[in-house]
Amino acid sequence: MRNKSTLTVLLFTRDITKNLNKLTVYARITVDGKRAEISLKRYVADKDWDASKGRMHRSSPQSRRFNSYLDEVYGQILEAHKELLSEHKLITAQAVKARYLGLDEQHKTLTELVDYHNTNMRSVLKAGTMKNYYTTEKYLKSYLKRRLKTEDIYLKQLNYHFIVDFEQFIRNYQPNKKRKTCTNNGVMKHMERLTKMTNLAVKLEWLEKDPFKNYKLKFEKHDRSYLTERELALVEETIFTSPTYEKTKDVFLFCCYTGLSYIDVKELTSEQVLKGIDGNYWLHTKRAKTNEVVKIPLLPQAENIVLKYQDCQQTKINGLLLPVYSNQKTNQYLKQIIKASGIHKHITFHSARHTFATTVTLSNGVPLETVSKLLGHTKISTTQIYARVLQKKVGEDMQELIGKYKAKQKSSEAS
């Protein structure tokens, strides 16, 4: 349907300083009788202004330049109106003014997008995830300041060149304080977070098209560290005289036999250990990361660790199931525990989760779907990252297949 709104643009002056030699020039936009005014931040003497034409009436080089600027403003306002018409937007004086000034949704900036995302996601995403988004925001602001020499850019300026240049900026970033620089996967995580924010901009119609359309995230696959059955036994058999190391070892082993992450075991209470209808003890908890309900039957090794600490003063005071130190301290102690156990691998506390998926469950014939449920994953593809089909398991499965074929062959020969 054709838009029947009427538009007029008037350039006029107003005396706001009580000085006839310094009148302020305004542009008045009128649509269907409703007005919106814009101060052009330009000044002119009353004697030089032609009110009937909305221009300076002197023919000096200065007045010609001034009138040329006013013609440009007039044209830009008409162009703003034309753009709104072509986009089938509601035409009002305020809408035309906002488009001219770059204050409407078509002129949203990168900083506005980041602020909008982080403000709205704060109540949705976990604190740890939000911390990562804040780090990405710091990189973006640093990139704008150091490379582009600006505080902000319009979203419509985001293009393939910006994305590739920003990636290289993170790769080569030299922090003021000495710390580890981003690995390839670390860089890709920052690019992935920026992708999610630009996708949000497309959904909000702040961007017409996805600037990441021709860009591909390139994560490097790494074998995640875990303990084999023999290595797990080595850790169990190593006894420490230091209570701190012994407690850390037991908490780590408990996670190896339950698949819990650090934050999940840290928040466990004794009330979450319940006896099931099968007569065995079960853990009833929720994953902090996904809020997924998880019910895990306690293996004998895990149950023994719970019994070991049921009278521990440290856990009784705060009602927690096990004595868990801070994440930093736990990984620090674990490094020494692994070394003392004679294991030459880079093992972190999260390796316990991988050990549970690989050594404790999958290699003992537990189906991938069951492992996924025990780990609290919402997608089985996530479990496949943790779970490996070990060489031992492949050999056992193939041996079983060979046995079946031999039995068939014997049956065929007998008949």
mmCIF file of C-alpha atoms in Angstrom:
data_model
loop_
_atom_site.group_PDB
_atom_site.id
_atom_site.type_symbol
_atom_site.label_atom_id
_atom_site.label_comp_id
_atom_site.label_asym_id
_atom_site.label_seq_id
_atom_site.Cartn_x
_atom_site.Cartn_y
_atom_site.Cartn_z
ATOM 1 C CA MET A 1 0.000 0.000 0.000
ATOM 2 C CA ARG A 2 1.361 3.439 -0.952
ATOM 3 C CA ASN A 3 2.409 5.700 1.929
ATOM 4 C CA LYS A 4 0.386 8.938 1.842
ATOM 5 C CA SER A 5 2.342 10.829 4.521
ATOM 6 C CA THR A 6 3.418 14.368 3.606
ATOM 7 C CA LEU A 7 6.921 15.676 4.255
ATOM 8 C CA THR A 8 8.224 19.240 4.395
ATOM 9 C CA VAL A 9 11.684 20.414 5.418
ATOM 10 C CA LEU A 10 12.242 24.000 6.555
ATOM 11 C CA LEU A 11 15.593 25.608 7.333
ATOM 12 C CA PHE A 12 15.221 28.553 9.711
ATOM 13 C CA THR A 13 17.031 30.528 12.396
ATOM 14 C CA ARG A 14 16.308 31.088 16.063
ATOM 15 C CA ASP A 15 17.734 33.662 18.451
ATOM 16 C CA ILE A 16 18.692 31.683 21.547
ATOM 17 C CA THR A 17 21.692 33.806 22.653
ATOM 18 C CA LYS A 18 20.011 37.245 22.440
ATOM 19 C CA ASN A 19 22.590 38.131 19.817
ATOM 20 C CA LEU A 20 21.353 39.031 16.301
ATOM 21 C CA ASN A 21 24.863 38.409 14.950
ATOM 22 C CA LYS A 22 24.724 34.753 16.089
ATOM 23 C CA LEU A 23 21.407 33.151 15.188
ATOM 24 C CA THR A 24 21.274 29.340 15.416
ATOM 25 C CA VAL A 25 20.289 27.501 12.223
ATOM 26 C CA TYR A 26 17.682 24.712 12.575
ATOM 27 C CA ALA A 27 16.090 22.166 10.272
ATOM 28 C CA ARG A 28 12.392 21.535 10.914
ATOM 29 C CA ILE A 29 10.954 18.244 9.648
ATOM 30 C CA THR A 30 7.168 18.103 9.381
ATOM 31 C CA VAL A 31 5.255 14.900 8.607
ATOM 32 C CA ASP A 32 1.448 15.052 8.577
ATOM 33 C CA GLY A 33 1.486 18.197 10.690
ATOM 34 C CA LYS A 34 3.795 16.740 13.398
ATOM 35 C CA ARG A 35 7.185 18.451 13.825
ATOM 36 C CA ALA A 36 10.720 17.481 14.814
ATOM 37 C CA GLU A 37 13.589 19.982 14.924
ATOM 38 C CA ILE A 38 17.339 19.542 14.576
ATOM 39 C CA SER A 39 19.925 22.119 15.611
ATOM 40 C CA LEU A 40 22.607 22.188 12.902
ATOM 41 C CA LYS A 41 25.119 23.780 15.295
ATOM 42 C CA ARG A 42 25.763 26.501 12.719
ATOM 43 C CA TYR A 43 25.378 30.244 13.239
ATOM 44 C CA VAL A 44 24.566 33.177 11.004
ATOM 45 C CA ALA A 45 23.965 36.940 11.389
ATOM 46 C CA ASP A 46 20.360 38.119 11.048
ATOM 47 C CA LYS A 47 21.298 40.581 8.284
ATOM 48 C CA ASP A 48 22.828 37.721 6.188
ATOM 49 C CA TRP A 49 19.839 35.354 6.394
ATOM 50 C CA ASP A 50 17.088 35.108 3.748
ATOM 51 C CA ALA A 51 14.101 33.654 5.660
ATOM 52 C CA SER A 52 12.012 33.134 2.484
ATOM 53 C CA LYS A 53 14.679 30.885 0.920
ATOM 54 C CA GLY A 54 16.092 29.390 4.093
ATOM 55 C CA ARG A 55 19.602 30.318 2.955
ATOM 56 C CA MET A 56 22.188 33.092 3.265
ATOM 57 C CA HIS A 57 21.466 35.815 0.692
ATOM 58 C CA ARG A 58 24.961 37.207 0.255
ATOM 59 C CA SER A 59 27.088 35.938 -2.635
ATOM 60 C CA SER A 60 30.464 35.857 -0.900
ATOM 61 C CA PRO A 61 32.558 32.639 -1.027
ATOM 62 C CA GLN A 62 31.735 32.085 2.653
ATOM 63 C CA SER A 63 27.964 32.291 2.080
ATOM 64 C CA ARG A 64 28.199 29.979 -0.954
ATOM 65 C CA ARG A 65 29.997 27.366 1.148
ATOM 66 C CA PHE A 66 27.414 27.761 3.907
ATOM 67 C CA ASN A 67 24.501 27.388 1.459
ATOM 68 C CA SER A 68 26.182 24.349 -0.079
ATOM 69 C CA TYR A 69 26.291 22.745 3.394
ATOM 70 C CA LEU A 70 22.573 23.558 3.913
ATOM 71 C CA ASP A 71 21.732 21.989 0.533
ATOM 72 C CA GLU A 72 23.576 18.867 1.654
ATOM 73 C CA VAL A 73 21.606 18.711 4.924
ATOM 74 C CA TYR A 74 18.347 19.188 3.029
ATOM 75 C CA GLY A 75 19.253 16.357 0.628
ATOM 76 C CA GLN A 76 20.261 14.012 3.475
ATOM 77 C CA ILE A 77 16.936 14.542 5.255
ATOM 78 C CA LEU A 78 15.057 13.718 2.039
ATOM 79 C CA GLU A 79 17.272 10.639 1.591
ATOM 80 C CA ALA A 80 16.482 9.515 5.161
ATOM 81 C CA HIS A 81 12.767 9.800 4.338
ATOM 82 C CA LYS A 82 13.283 7.833 1.114
ATOM 83 C CA GLU A 83 15.129 5.024 2.980
ATOM 84 C CA LEU A 84 12.305 4.675 5.511
ATOM 85 C CA LEU A 85 9.774 4.475 2.677
ATOM 86 C CA SER A 86 11.759 1.746 0.890
ATOM 87 C CA GLU A 87 11.993 -0.239 4.149
ATOM 88 C CA HIS A 88 8.204 0.091 4.701
ATOM 89 C CA LYS A 89 8.823 1.704 8.091
ATOM 90 C CA LEU A 90 6.333 3.953 9.869
ATOM 91 C CA ILE A 91 7.017 7.501 8.655
ATOM 92 C CA THR A 92 6.994 10.143 11.393
ATOM 93 C CA ALA A 93 8.936 13.368 11.865
ATOM 94 C CA GLN A 94 10.838 11.758 14.756
ATOM 95 C CA ALA A 95 11.658 8.674 12.647
ATOM 96 C CA VAL A 96 13.110 10.835 9.829
ATOM 97 C CA LYS A 97 15.097 12.856 12.380
ATOM 98 C CA ALA A 98 16.452 9.683 14.035
ATOM 99 C CA ARG A 99 17.492 8.233 10.654
ATOM 100 C CA TYR A 100 19.242 11.479 9.662
ATOM 101 C CA LEU A 101 21.113 11.667 12.997
ATOM 102 C CA GLY A 102 21.990 7.956 12.906
ATOM 103 C CA LEU A 103 20.071 7.219 16.091
ATOM 104 C CA ASP A 104 17.629 4.605 14.787
ATOM 105 C CA GLU A 105 18.092 0.847 14.590
ATOM 106 C CA GLN A 106 19.882 1.134 11.241
ATOM 107 C CA HIS A 107 22.669 3.011 12.979
ATOM 108 C CA LYS A 108 23.283 0.864 16.024
ATOM 109 C CA THR A 109 26.920 0.550 17.003
ATOM 110 C CA LEU A 110 29.117 -2.392 17.977
ATOM 111 C CA THR A 111 29.403 -1.136 21.566
ATOM 112 C CA GLU A 112 25.597 -0.846 21.818
ATOM 113 C CA LEU A 113 25.270 -4.449 20.622
ATOM 114 C CA VAL A 114 27.832 -5.753 23.141
ATOM 115 C CA ASP A 115 26.190 -3.801 25.983
ATOM 116 C CA TYR A 116 22.728 -5.042 24.988
ATOM 117 C CA HIS A 117 23.903 -8.673 24.793
ATOM 118 C CA ASN A 118 25.823 -8.659 28.083
ATOM 119 C CA THR A 119 23.037 -6.877 29.974
ATOM 120 C CA ASN A 120 20.317 -9.249 28.764
ATOM 121 C CA MET A 121 22.371 -12.436 29.048
ATOM 122 C CA ARG A 122 23.535 -11.746 32.596
ATOM 123 C CA SER A 123 20.450 -13.450 34.025
ATOM 124 C CA VAL A 124 20.595 -16.309 31.493
ATOM 125 C CA LEU A 125 24.249 -17.347 31.291
ATOM 126 C CA LYS A 126 26.454 -18.591 34.114
ATOM 127 C CA ALA A 127 28.936 -16.223 35.767
ATOM 128 C CA GLY A 128 31.886 -18.109 34.234
ATOM 129 C CA THR A 129 30.426 -17.785 30.734
ATOM 130 C CA MET A 130 29.702 -14.075 31.238
ATOM 131 C CA LYS A 131 33.288 -13.587 32.375
ATOM 132 C CA ASN A 132 34.418 -14.911 28.976
ATOM 133 C CA TYR A 133 32.092 -12.485 27.158
ATOM 134 C CA TYR A 134 33.548 -9.594 29.182
ATOM 135 C CA THR A 135 37.043 -10.671 28.090
ATOM 136 C CA THR A 136 35.910 -10.675 24.432
ATOM 137 C CA GLU A 137 34.475 -7.183 25.003
ATOM 138 C CA LYS A 138 37.877 -5.998 26.311
ATOM 139 C CA TYR A 139 39.592 -7.335 23.191
ATOM 140 C CA LEU A 140 37.042 -5.552 20.960
ATOM 141 C CA LYS A 141 37.494 -2.218 22.728
ATOM 142 C CA SER A 142 41.262 -2.570 22.622
ATOM 143 C CA TYR A 143 41.115 -3.415 18.894
ATOM 144 C CA LEU A 144 38.933 -0.387 18.112
ATOM 145 C CA LYS A 145 41.250 1.900 20.035
ATOM 146 C CA ARG A 146 44.612 0.530 18.886
ATOM 147 C CA ARG A 147 43.902 -0.456 15.289
ATOM 148 C CA LEU A 148 40.986 1.711 14.161
ATOM 149 C CA LYS A 149 41.804 4.706 16.408
ATOM 150 C CA THR A 150 38.176 5.053 17.457
ATOM 151 C CA GLU A 151 35.910 4.275 20.414
ATOM 152 C CA ASP A 152 33.115 2.675 18.381
ATOM 153 C CA ILE A 153 31.870 1.799 14.882
ATOM 154 C CA TYR A 154 28.456 1.293 13.279
ATOM 155 C CA LEU A 155 27.307 -2.303 12.957
ATOM 156 C CA LYS A 156 26.926 -1.859 9.199
ATOM 157 C CA GLN A 157 30.708 -1.327 9.071
ATOM 158 C CA LEU A 158 31.288 -4.916 10.240
ATOM 159 C CA ASN A 159 32.599 -6.893 7.293
ATOM 160 C CA TYR A 160 34.925 -9.771 6.451
ATOM 161 C CA HIS A 161 37.976 -7.497 6.608
ATOM 162 C CA PHE A 162 37.070 -6.368 10.154
ATOM 163 C CA ILE A 163 36.593 -9.985 11.302
ATOM 164 C CA VAL A 164 39.890 -11.290 9.869
ATOM 165 C CA ASP A 165 41.795 -8.268 11.174
ATOM 166 C CA PHE A 166 40.259 -8.684 14.650
ATOM 167 C CA GLU A 167 41.267 -12.370 14.669
ATOM 168 C CA GLN A 168 44.879 -11.449 13.875
ATOM 169 C CA PHE A 169 44.799 -8.747 16.545
ATOM 170 C CA ILE A 170 43.921 -11.323 19.241
ATOM 171 C CA ARG A 171 46.544 -13.765 17.948
ATOM 172 C CA ASN A 172 49.290 -11.147 18.151
ATOM 173 C CA TYR A 173 48.028 -9.330 21.245
ATOM 174 C CA GLN A 174 50.776 -8.423 23.691
ATOM 175 C CA PRO A 175 49.310 -7.790 27.173
ATOM 176 C CA ASN A 176 50.862 -5.246 29.537
ATOM 177 C CA LYS A 177 51.108 -7.861 32.286
ATOM 178 C CA LYS A 178 53.026 -11.046 31.584
ATOM 179 C CA ARG A 179 50.548 -13.866 30.974
ATOM 180 C CA LYS A 180 49.785 -16.576 28.460
ATOM 181 C CA THR A 181 48.606 -15.353 25.066
ATOM 182 C CA CYS A 182 45.623 -16.962 23.322
ATOM 183 C CA THR A 183 46.043 -20.344 21.673
ATOM 184 C CA ASN A 184 44.296 -21.003 18.355
ATOM 185 C CA ASN A 185 41.242 -22.450 20.119
ATOM 186 C CA GLY A 186 41.224 -19.536 22.559
ATOM 187 C CA VAL A 187 41.123 -17.115 19.621
ATOM 188 C CA MET A 188 38.331 -19.138 18.000
ATOM 189 C CA LYS A 189 36.314 -18.960 21.232
ATOM 190 C CA HIS A 190 36.463 -15.150 21.118
ATOM 191 C CA MET A 191 35.430 -15.194 17.445
ATOM 192 C CA GLU A 192 32.598 -17.606 18.298
ATOM 193 C CA ARG A 193 31.302 -15.219 20.979
ATOM 194 C CA LEU A 194 31.408 -12.301 18.519
ATOM 195 C CA THR A 195 29.502 -14.490 16.020
ATOM 196 C CA LYS A 196 26.765 -15.101 18.585
ATOM 197 C CA MET A 197 26.463 -11.369 19.209
ATOM 198 C CA THR A 198 26.229 -10.498 15.488
ATOM 199 C CA ASN A 199 23.608 -13.258 15.055
ATOM 200 C CA LEU A 200 21.622 -11.504 17.774
ATOM 201 C CA ALA A 201 21.975 -8.211 15.847
ATOM 202 C CA VAL A 202 20.557 -9.893 12.714
ATOM 203 C CA LYS A 203 17.587 -11.235 14.713
ATOM 204 C CA LEU A 204 16.978 -7.767 16.185
ATOM 205 C CA GLU A 205 17.168 -6.337 12.627
ATOM 206 C CA TRP A 206 20.089 -4.119 13.617
ATOM 207 C CA LEU A 207 22.071 -5.818 10.848
ATOM 208 C CA GLU A 208 20.778 -6.722 7.399
ATOM 209 C CA LYS A 209 23.151 -9.638 6.842
ATOM 210 C CA ASP A 210 25.538 -11.812 8.824
ATOM 211 C CA PRO A 211 29.110 -10.465 8.493
ATOM 212 C CA PHE A 212 30.425 -13.942 9.451
ATOM 213 C CA LYS A 213 28.771 -15.556 6.418
ATOM 214 C CA ASN A 214 32.092 -16.198 4.620
ATOM 215 C CA TYR A 215 34.135 -16.768 7.788
ATOM 216 C CA LYS A 216 34.766 -20.236 9.197
ATOM 217 C CA LEU A 217 35.775 -21.008 12.768
ATOM 218 C CA LYS A 218 38.815 -23.306 12.739
ATOM 219 C CA PHE A 219 39.156 -25.220 15.996
ATOM 220 C CA GLU A 220 42.096 -27.598 16.395
ATOM 221 C CA LYS A 221 41.202 -31.040 17.725
ATOM 222 C CA HIS A 222 43.151 -32.105 20.776
ATOM 223 C CA ASP A 223 43.204 -35.432 22.593
ATOM 224 C CA ARG A 224 41.943 -34.613 26.052
ATOM 225 C CA SER A 225 44.021 -36.045 28.890
ATOM 226 C CA TYR A 226 42.597 -38.857 31.012
ATOM 227 C CA LEU A 227 43.874 -41.694 33.168
ATOM 228 C CA THR A 228 44.042 -45.280 31.969
ATOM 229 C CA GLU A 229 42.966 -48.142 34.245
ATOM 230 C CA ARG A 230 46.600 -48.736 35.271
ATOM 231 C CA GLU A 231 47.211 -45.019 35.968
ATOM 232 C CA LEU A 232 43.998 -44.761 37.970
ATOM 233 C CA ALA A 233 45.218 -47.666 40.120
ATOM 234 C CA LEU A 234 48.583 -45.908 40.610
ATOM 235 C CA VAL A 235 46.863 -42.800 41.988
ATOM 236 C CA GLU A 236 44.678 -44.932 44.302
ATOM 237 C CA GLU A 237 47.690 -46.843 45.632
ATOM 238 C CA THR A 238 49.741 -43.690 46.356
ATOM 239 C CA ILE A 239 49.281 -42.682 49.999
ATOM 240 C CA PHE A 240 50.142 -39.156 51.161
ATOM 241 C CA THR A 241 51.106 -38.176 54.691
ATOM 242 C CA SER A 242 49.853 -34.647 54.047
ATOM 243 C CA PRO A 243 46.062 -34.441 54.772
ATOM 244 C CA THR A 244 45.761 -31.712 52.113
ATOM 245 C CA TYR A 245 47.155 -33.936 49.350
ATOM 246 C CA GLU A 246 45.216 -36.976 50.559
ATOM 247 C CA LYS A 247 41.916 -35.050 50.557
ATOM 248 C CA THR A 248 42.589 -33.621 47.092
ATOM 249 C CA LYS A 249 43.464 -37.102 45.785
ATOM 250 C CA ASP A 250 40.226 -38.561 47.185
ATOM 251 C CA VAL A 251 38.044 -35.787 45.724
ATOM 252 C CA PHE A 252 39.733 -36.256 42.334
ATOM 253 C CA LEU A 253 39.172 -40.034 42.482
ATOM 254 C CA PHE A 254 35.554 -39.487 43.516
ATOM 255 C CA CYS A 255 35.045 -37.461 40.313
ATOM 256 C CA CYS A 256 36.819 -40.148 38.279
ATOM 257 C CA TYR A 257 34.155 -42.602 39.475
ATOM 258 C CA THR A 258 31.145 -40.256 39.225
ATOM 259 C CA GLY A 259 31.959 -37.965 36.266
ATOM 260 C CA LEU A 260 31.261 -34.791 38.253
ATOM 261 C CA SER A 261 32.974 -31.511 37.369
ATOM 262 C CA TYR A 262 34.831 -29.395 39.944
ATOM 263 C CA ILE A 263 31.955 -26.994 40.655
ATOM 264 C CA ASP A 264 29.447 -29.875 40.926
ATOM 265 C CA VAL A 265 31.476 -31.824 43.508
ATOM 266 C CA LYS A 266 32.312 -28.657 45.439
ATOM 267 C CA GLU A 267 28.609 -27.916 46.018
ATOM 268 C CA LEU A 268 27.543 -31.499 46.891
ATOM 269 C CA THR A 269 25.852 -31.970 50.250
ATOM 270 C CA SER A 270 25.317 -35.172 52.237
ATOM 271 C CA GLU A 271 21.548 -34.826 51.661
ATOM 272 C CA GLN A 272 22.095 -35.477 47.952
ATOM 273 C CA VAL A 273 23.230 -39.061 48.587
ATOM 274 C CA LEU A 274 20.070 -41.188 48.658
ATOM 275 C CA LYS A 275 19.358 -44.897 48.748
ATOM 276 C CA GLY A 276 17.622 -46.115 45.602
ATOM 277 C CA ILE A 277 14.985 -48.833 45.198
ATOM 278 C CA ASP A 278 17.813 -51.123 44.052
ATOM 279 C CA GLY A 279 19.365 -50.865 47.522
ATOM 280 C CA ASN A 280 22.378 -48.905 46.248
ATOM 281 C CA TYR A 281 23.347 -45.314 47.016
ATOM 282 C CA TRP A 282 22.701 -42.684 44.326
ATOM 283 C CA LEU A 283 23.770 -39.077 43.856
ATOM 284 C CA HIS A 284 20.906 -36.710 43.023
ATOM 285 C CA THR A 285 22.264 -33.398 41.758
ATOM 286 C CA LYS A 286 22.059 -30.728 39.048
ATOM 287 C CA ARG A 287 24.845 -29.717 36.699
ATOM 288 C CA ALA A 288 25.839 -26.122 37.462
ATOM 289 C CA LYS A 289 26.695 -25.511 33.797
ATOM 290 C CA THR A 290 23.467 -26.724 32.151
ATOM 291 C CA ASN A 291 21.048 -27.038 35.098
ATOM 292 C CA GLU A 292 20.402 -30.634 33.943
ATOM 293 C CA VAL A 293 19.227 -33.073 36.637
ATOM 294 C CA VAL A 294 21.726 -35.915 37.055
ATOM 295 C CA LYS A 295 21.258 -39.175 38.989
ATOM 296 C CA ILE A 296 24.428 -41.234 39.390
ATOM 297 C CA PRO A 297 24.674 -44.646 41.087
ATOM 298 C CA LEU A 298 27.697 -44.671 43.392
ATOM 299 C CA LEU A 299 30.361 -47.206 42.449
ATOM 300 C CA PRO A 300 32.040 -48.931 45.426
ATOM 301 C CA GLN A 301 35.172 -46.742 45.082
ATOM 302 C CA ALA A 302 33.102 -43.542 45.251
ATOM 303 C CA GLU A 303 30.995 -44.872 48.137
ATOM 304 C CA ASN A 304 34.119 -45.704 50.161
ATOM 305 C CA ILE A 305 35.370 -42.123 49.739
ATOM 306 C CA VAL A 306 32.026 -40.745 51.004
ATOM 307 C CA LEU A 307 32.210 -43.029 54.073
ATOM 308 C CA LYS A 308 35.806 -41.954 54.684
ATOM 309 C CA TYR A 309 34.767 -38.308 55.123
ATOM 310 C CA GLN A 310 31.327 -38.618 56.727
ATOM 311 C CA ASP A 311 32.792 -37.686 60.135
ATOM 312 C CA CYS A 312 35.200 -35.076 58.765
ATOM 313 C CA GLN A 313 34.972 -31.849 60.788
ATOM 314 C CA GLN A 314 35.654 -29.724 57.702
ATOM 315 C CA THR A 315 32.578 -31.095 55.901
ATOM 316 C CA LYS A 316 30.319 -31.202 58.976
ATOM 317 C CA ILE A 317 30.669 -27.455 59.582
ATOM 318 C CA ASN A 318 29.317 -26.415 56.176
ATOM 319 C CA GLY A 319 27.182 -29.478 55.447
ATOM 320 C CA LEU A 320 29.135 -30.440 52.327
ATOM 321 C CA LEU A 321 29.783 -34.020 51.271
ATOM 322 C CA LEU A 322 33.549 -33.773 50.641
ATOM 323 C CA PRO A 323 36.381 -31.394 51.593
ATOM 324 C CA VAL A 324 37.091 -29.453 48.379
ATOM 325 C CA TYR A 325 39.730 -26.713 48.128
ATOM 326 C CA SER A 326 39.667 -23.798 45.662
ATOM 327 C CA ASN A 327 39.991 -24.667 41.975
ATOM 328 C CA GLN A 328 43.434 -23.089 41.747
ATOM 329 C CA LYS A 329 44.746 -24.882 44.838
ATOM 330 C CA THR A 330 43.147 -28.192 43.826
ATOM 331 C CA ASN A 331 44.886 -28.189 40.424
ATOM 332 C CA GLN A 332 48.131 -27.103 42.093
ATOM 333 C CA TYR A 333 47.994 -30.038 44.541
ATOM 334 C CA LEU A 334 46.829 -32.442 41.828
ATOM 335 C CA LYS A 335 49.919 -31.682 39.740
ATOM 336 C CA GLN A 336 52.101 -32.948 42.595
ATOM 337 C CA ILE A 337 49.825 -35.951 43.226
ATOM 338 C CA ILE A 338 50.090 -37.093 39.589
ATOM 339 C CA LYS A 339 53.873 -36.627 39.649
ATOM 340 C CA ALA A 340 54.202 -38.578 42.922
ATOM 341 C CA SER A 341 52.111 -41.386 41.398
ATOM 342 C CA GLY A 342 54.697 -41.815 38.633
ATOM 343 C CA ILE A 343 52.398 -40.609 35.844
ATOM 344 C CA HIS A 344 53.940 -38.462 33.102
ATOM 345 C CA LYS A 345 50.862 -36.727 31.707
ATOM 346 C CA HIS A 346 49.339 -33.263 31.858
ATOM 347 C CA ILE A 347 46.363 -33.972 34.106
ATOM 348 C CA THR A 348 43.947 -31.314 35.385
ATOM 349 C CA PHE A 349 40.944 -31.777 37.657
ATOM 350 C CA HIS A 350 38.674 -31.818 34.608
ATOM 351 C CA SER A 351 40.570 -34.917 33.433
ATOM 352 C CA ALA A 352 38.545 -36.835 36.039
ATOM 353 C CA ARG A 353 35.427 -36.293 33.927
ATOM 354 C CA HIS A 354 37.220 -37.608 30.841
ATOM 355 C CA THR A 355 38.519 -40.579 32.852
ATOM 356 C CA PHE A 356 34.975 -41.434 33.935
ATOM 357 C CA ALA A 357 33.681 -41.269 30.343
ATOM 358 C CA THR A 358 36.569 -43.192 28.821
ATOM 359 C CA THR A 359 38.181 -45.591 31.309
ATOM 360 C CA VAL A 360 35.446 -46.197 33.889
ATOM 361 C CA THR A 361 32.342 -46.444 31.690
ATOM 362 C CA LEU A 362 32.836 -46.717 27.935
ATOM 363 C CA SER A 363 35.786 -49.122 28.011
ATOM 364 C CA ASN A 364 33.759 -51.371 30.337
ATOM 365 C CA GLY A 365 30.910 -51.679 27.861
ATOM 366 C CA VAL A 366 28.575 -48.937 29.159
ATOM 367 C CA PRO A 367 26.614 -47.599 26.129
ATOM 368 C CA LEU A 368 27.334 -44.046 24.939
ATOM 369 C CA GLU A 369 23.710 -43.029 25.592
ATOM 370 C CA THR A 370 24.010 -44.074 29.252
ATOM 371 C CA VAL A 371 27.344 -42.261 29.621
ATOM 372 C CA SER A 372 25.726 -39.139 28.150
ATOM 373 C CA LYS A 373 22.933 -39.334 30.733
ATOM 374 C CA LEU A 374 25.396 -39.834 33.609
ATOM 375 C CA LEU A 375 27.462 -36.842 32.483
ATOM 376 C CA GLY A 376 24.346 -34.650 32.279
ATOM 377 C CA HIS A 377 24.772 -33.786 28.617
ATOM 378 C CA THR A 378 21.832 -32.470 26.591
ATOM 379 C CA LYS A 379 23.361 -33.689 23.295
ATOM 380 C CA ILE A 380 25.087 -36.998 22.650
ATOM 381 C CA SER A 381 27.543 -35.209 20.330
ATOM 382 C CA THR A 382 28.945 -33.485 23.428
ATOM 383 C CA THR A 383 29.603 -36.868 25.036
ATOM 384 C CA GLN A 384 31.527 -37.996 21.961
ATOM 385 C CA ILE A 385 34.127 -35.309 22.748
ATOM 386 C CA TYR A 386 34.803 -36.962 26.110
ATOM 387 C CA ALA A 387 34.359 -40.600 25.222
ATOM 388 C CA ARG A 388 36.957 -42.497 23.247
ATOM 389 C CA VAL A 389 36.694 -45.984 21.844
ATOM 390 C CA LEU A 390 39.903 -47.364 23.285
ATOM 391 C CA GLN A 391 42.195 -49.718 21.398
ATOM 392 C CA LYS A 392 41.514 -52.371 24.019
ATOM 393 C CA LYS A 393 37.746 -52.096 23.437
ATOM 394 C CA VAL A 394 38.209 -52.218 19.648
ATOM 395 C CA GLY A 395 40.291 -55.402 20.063
ATOM 396 C CA GLU A 396 37.681 -56.995 22.345
ATOM 397 C CA ASP A 397 34.799 -56.136 19.985
ATOM 398 C CA MET A 398 36.668 -57.453 16.949
ATOM 399 C CA GLN A 399 37.641 -60.633 18.815
ATOM 400 C CA GLU A 400 33.953 -61.201 19.552
ATOM 401 C CA LEU A 401 33.148 -60.672 15.853
ATOM 402 C CA ILE A 402 35.918 -63.089 14.815
ATOM 403 C CA GLY A 403 34.463 -65.687 17.204
ATOM 404 C CA LYS A 404 31.025 -65.328 15.601
ATOM 405 C CA TYR A 405 32.419 -65.812 12.096
ATOM 406 C CA LYS A 406 34.412 -68.884 13.205
ATOM 407 C CA ALA A 407 31.282 -70.372 14.750
ATOM 408 C CA LYS A 408 29.370 -69.764 11.501
ATOM 409 C CA GLN A 409 32.157 -71.370 9.483
ATOM 410 C CA LYS A 410 32.209 -74.475 11.719
ATOM 411 C CA SER A 411 28.438 -74.745 11.475
ATOM 412 C CA SER A 412 28.623 -74.500 7.694
ATOM 413 C CA GLU A 413 31.367 -77.168 7.443
ATOM 414 C CA ALA A 414 29.456 -79.502 9.759
ATOM 415 C CA SER A 415 26.384 -79.351 7.557
#
